[in-house]
PDB file of C-alpha atoms in Angstrom:
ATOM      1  CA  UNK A 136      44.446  25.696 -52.649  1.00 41.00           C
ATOM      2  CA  UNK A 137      45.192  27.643 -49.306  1.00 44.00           C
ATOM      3  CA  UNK A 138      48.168  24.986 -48.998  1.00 44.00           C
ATOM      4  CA  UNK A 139      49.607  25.495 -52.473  1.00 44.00           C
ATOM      5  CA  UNK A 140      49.415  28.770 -51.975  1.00 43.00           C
ATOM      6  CA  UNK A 141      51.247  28.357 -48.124  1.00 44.00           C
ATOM      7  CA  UNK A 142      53.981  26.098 -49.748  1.00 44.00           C
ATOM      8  CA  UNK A 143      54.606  28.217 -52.980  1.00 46.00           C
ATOM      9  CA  UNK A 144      54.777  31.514 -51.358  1.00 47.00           C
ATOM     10  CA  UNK A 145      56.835  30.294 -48.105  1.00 46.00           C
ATOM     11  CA  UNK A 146      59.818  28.829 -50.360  1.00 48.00           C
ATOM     12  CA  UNK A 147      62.094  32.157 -49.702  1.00 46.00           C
ATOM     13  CA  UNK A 148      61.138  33.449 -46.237  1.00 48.00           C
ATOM     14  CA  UNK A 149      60.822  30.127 -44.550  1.00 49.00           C
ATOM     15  CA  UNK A 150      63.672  29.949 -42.345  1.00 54.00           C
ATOM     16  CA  UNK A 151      63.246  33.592 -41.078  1.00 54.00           C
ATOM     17  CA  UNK A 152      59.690  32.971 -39.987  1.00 56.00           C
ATOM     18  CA  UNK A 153      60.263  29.296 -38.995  1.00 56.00           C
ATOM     19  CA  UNK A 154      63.345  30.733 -36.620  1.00 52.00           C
ATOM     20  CA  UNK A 155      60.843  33.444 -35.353  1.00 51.00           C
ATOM     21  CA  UNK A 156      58.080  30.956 -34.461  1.00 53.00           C
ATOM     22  CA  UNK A 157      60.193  28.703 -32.949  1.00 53.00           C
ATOM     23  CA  UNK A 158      62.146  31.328 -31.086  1.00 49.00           C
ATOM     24  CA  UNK A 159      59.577  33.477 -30.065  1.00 51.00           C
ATOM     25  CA  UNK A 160      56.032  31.551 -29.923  1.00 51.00           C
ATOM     26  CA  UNK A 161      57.580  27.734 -28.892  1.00 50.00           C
ATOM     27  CA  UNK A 162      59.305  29.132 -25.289  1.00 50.00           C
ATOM     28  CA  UNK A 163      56.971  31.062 -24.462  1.00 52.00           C
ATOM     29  CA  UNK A 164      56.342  29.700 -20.902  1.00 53.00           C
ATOM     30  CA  UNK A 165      52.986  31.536 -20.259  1.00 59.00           C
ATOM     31  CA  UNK A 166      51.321  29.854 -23.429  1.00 62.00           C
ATOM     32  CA  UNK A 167      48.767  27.373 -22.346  1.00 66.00           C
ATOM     33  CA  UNK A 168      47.542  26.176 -25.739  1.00 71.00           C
ATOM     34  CA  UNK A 169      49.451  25.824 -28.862  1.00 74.00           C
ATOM     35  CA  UNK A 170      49.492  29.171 -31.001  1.00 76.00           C
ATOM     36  CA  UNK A 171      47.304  28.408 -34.620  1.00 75.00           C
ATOM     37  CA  UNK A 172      49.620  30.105 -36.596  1.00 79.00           C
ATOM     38  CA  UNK A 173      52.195  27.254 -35.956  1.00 80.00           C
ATOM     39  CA  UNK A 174      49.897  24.789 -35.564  1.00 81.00           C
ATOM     40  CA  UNK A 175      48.532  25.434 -38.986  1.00 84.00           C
ATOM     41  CA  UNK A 176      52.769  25.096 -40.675  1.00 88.00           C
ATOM     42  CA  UNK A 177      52.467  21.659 -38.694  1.00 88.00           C
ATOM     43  CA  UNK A 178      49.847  20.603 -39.734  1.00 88.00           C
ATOM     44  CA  UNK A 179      50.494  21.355 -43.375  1.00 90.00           C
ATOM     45  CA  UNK A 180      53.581  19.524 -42.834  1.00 92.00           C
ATOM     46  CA  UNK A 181      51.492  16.392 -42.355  1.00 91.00           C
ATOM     47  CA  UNK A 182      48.885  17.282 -44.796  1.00 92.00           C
ATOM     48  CA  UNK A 183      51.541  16.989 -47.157  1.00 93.00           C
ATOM     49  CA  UNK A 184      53.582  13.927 -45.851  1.00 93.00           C
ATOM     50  CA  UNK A 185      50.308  11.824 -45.736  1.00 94.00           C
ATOM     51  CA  UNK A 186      49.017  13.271 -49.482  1.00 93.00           C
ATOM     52  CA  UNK A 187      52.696  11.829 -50.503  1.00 94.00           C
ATOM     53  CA  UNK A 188      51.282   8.361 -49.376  1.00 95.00           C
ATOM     54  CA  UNK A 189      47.750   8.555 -48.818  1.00 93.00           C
ATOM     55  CA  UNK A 190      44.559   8.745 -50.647  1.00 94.00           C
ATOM     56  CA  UNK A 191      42.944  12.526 -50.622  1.00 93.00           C
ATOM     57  CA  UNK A 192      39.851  11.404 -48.423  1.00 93.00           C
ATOM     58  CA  UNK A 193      42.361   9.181 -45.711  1.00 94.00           C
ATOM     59  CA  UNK A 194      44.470  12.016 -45.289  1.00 93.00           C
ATOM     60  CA  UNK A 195      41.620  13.699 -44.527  1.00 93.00           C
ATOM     61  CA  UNK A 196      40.241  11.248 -42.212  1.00 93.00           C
ATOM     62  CA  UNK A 197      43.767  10.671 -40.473  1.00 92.00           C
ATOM     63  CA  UNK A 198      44.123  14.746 -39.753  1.00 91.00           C
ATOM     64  CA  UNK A 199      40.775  15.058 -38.766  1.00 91.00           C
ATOM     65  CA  UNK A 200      41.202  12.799 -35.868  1.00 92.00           C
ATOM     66  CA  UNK A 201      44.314  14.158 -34.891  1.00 88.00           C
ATOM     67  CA  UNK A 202      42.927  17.071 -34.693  1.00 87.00           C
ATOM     68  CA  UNK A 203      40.335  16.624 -32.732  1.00 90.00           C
ATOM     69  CA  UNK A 204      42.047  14.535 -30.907  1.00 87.00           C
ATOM     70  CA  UNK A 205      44.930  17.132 -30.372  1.00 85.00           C
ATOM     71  CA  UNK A 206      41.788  19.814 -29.348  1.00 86.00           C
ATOM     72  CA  UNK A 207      40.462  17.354 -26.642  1.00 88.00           C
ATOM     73  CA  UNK A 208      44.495  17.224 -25.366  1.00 85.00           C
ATOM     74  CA  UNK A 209      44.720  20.958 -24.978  1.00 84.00           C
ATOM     75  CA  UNK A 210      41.664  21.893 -23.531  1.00 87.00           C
ATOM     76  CA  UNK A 211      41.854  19.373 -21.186  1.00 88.00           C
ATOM     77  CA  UNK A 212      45.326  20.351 -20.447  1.00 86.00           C
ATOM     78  CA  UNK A 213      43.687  24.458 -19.961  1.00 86.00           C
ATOM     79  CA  UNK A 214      41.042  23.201 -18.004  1.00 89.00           C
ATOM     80  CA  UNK A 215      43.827  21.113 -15.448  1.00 87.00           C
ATOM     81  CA  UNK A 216      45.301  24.675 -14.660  1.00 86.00           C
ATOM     82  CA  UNK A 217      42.268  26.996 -14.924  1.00 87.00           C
ATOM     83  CA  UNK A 218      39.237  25.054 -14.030  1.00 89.00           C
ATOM     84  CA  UNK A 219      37.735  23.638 -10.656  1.00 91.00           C
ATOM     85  CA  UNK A 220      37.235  19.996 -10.857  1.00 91.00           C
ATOM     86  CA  UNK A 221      34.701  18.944  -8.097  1.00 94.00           C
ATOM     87  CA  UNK A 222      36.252  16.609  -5.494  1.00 94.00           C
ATOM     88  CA  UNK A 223      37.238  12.906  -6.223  1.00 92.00           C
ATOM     89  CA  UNK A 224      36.176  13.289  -9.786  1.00 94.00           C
ATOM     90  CA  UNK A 225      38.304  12.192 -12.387  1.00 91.00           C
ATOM     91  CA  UNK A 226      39.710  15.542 -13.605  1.00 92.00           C
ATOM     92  CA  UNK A 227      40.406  16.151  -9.620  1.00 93.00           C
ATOM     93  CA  UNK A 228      42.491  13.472  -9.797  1.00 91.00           C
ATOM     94  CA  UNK A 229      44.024  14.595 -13.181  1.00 90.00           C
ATOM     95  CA  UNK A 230      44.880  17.914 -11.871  1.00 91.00           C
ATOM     96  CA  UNK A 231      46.347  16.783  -8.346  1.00 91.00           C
ATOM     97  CA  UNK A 232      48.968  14.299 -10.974  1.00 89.00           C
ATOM     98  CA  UNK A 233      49.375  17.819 -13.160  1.00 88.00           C
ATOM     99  CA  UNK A 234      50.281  20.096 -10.673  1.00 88.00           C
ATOM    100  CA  UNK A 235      52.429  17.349  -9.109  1.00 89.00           C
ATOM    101  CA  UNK A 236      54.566  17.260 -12.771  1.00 87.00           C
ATOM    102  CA  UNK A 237      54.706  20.853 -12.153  1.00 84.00           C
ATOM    103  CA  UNK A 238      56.206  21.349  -8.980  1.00 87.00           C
ATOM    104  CA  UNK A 239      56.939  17.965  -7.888  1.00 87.00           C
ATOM    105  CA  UNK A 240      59.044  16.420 -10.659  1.00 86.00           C
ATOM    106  CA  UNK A 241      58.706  18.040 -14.148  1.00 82.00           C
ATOM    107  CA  UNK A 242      60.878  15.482 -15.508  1.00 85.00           C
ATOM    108  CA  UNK A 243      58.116  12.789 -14.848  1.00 87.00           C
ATOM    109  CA  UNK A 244      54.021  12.805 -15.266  1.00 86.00           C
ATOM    110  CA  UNK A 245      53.679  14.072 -18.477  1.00 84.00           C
ATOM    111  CA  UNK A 246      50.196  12.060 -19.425  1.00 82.00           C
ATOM    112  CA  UNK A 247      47.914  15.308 -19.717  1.00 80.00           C
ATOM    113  CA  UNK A 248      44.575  13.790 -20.212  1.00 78.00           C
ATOM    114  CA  UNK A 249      45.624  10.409 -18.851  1.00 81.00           C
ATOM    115  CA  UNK A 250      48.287   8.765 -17.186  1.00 83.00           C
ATOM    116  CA  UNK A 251      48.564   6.110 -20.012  1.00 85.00           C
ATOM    117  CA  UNK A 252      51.772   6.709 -21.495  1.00 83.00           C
ATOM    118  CA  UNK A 253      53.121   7.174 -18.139  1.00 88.00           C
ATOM    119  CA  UNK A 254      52.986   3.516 -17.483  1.00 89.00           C
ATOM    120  CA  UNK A 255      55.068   1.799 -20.381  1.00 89.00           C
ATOM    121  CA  UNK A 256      57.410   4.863 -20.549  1.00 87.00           C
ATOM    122  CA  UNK A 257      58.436   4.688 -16.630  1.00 89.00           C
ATOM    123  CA  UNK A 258      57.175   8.224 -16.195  1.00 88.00           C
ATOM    124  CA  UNK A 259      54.299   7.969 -13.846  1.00 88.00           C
ATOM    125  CA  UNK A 260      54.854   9.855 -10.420  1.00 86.00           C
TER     126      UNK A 260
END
């Protein structure tokens, strides 16, 4: 309901507000963790792009886990710059690959939680 409502109300104002998100909420540089108010228009993008080909109870399934899974990604990424791994650990090592994106190379280390994707994508520092 809260969607229909989203998509039938947002048919006349949404390229003011989408060009004020994106301006305004999208560059800001001191945002650590993706504003809800733009995570919730994304994600009812994809609630409605899987509906269009998905059973009701896998599109639920399918954004539930990318969800969570998106959650585990950004507070892991707040805890790289805020918390205080202890020595050797493996978020120690996680942060010391972080800060080196940061001011080392920030066109290279972008796995967050792991350096996976680093790997196959030639990104790894």
């Amino acid at each position: 309901i809260i969607l229909s409502i989203f998509f039938e109300t947002s048919r006349l104002v949404f390229p003011p507000v989408a060009a004020f998100i994106i301006l305004s909420i999208f560059f800001e540089t001191s945002r650590l963790v993706f504003p809800p108010v733009a995570a919730f228009i994304i994600l009812s993008i994809f609630f409605v792009a899987f509906r269009l080909v998905l059973p009701l109870s896998t599109t639920h399934a399918v954004l539930a886990g990318g969800l969570l899974g998106y959650i585990l990604y950004d507070l892991t990424h707040y805890y790289l710059h805020h918390g205080v791994p202890r020595r050797g650990s493996y978020f120690h090592r996680l942060k010391s690959y972080h800060v080196r994106h940061h001011f080392i190379n920030h066109n290279a280390g972008f796995g967050i939680s792991s350096k996976l994707w680093d790997l196959p994508f030639g990104t790894a520092l």
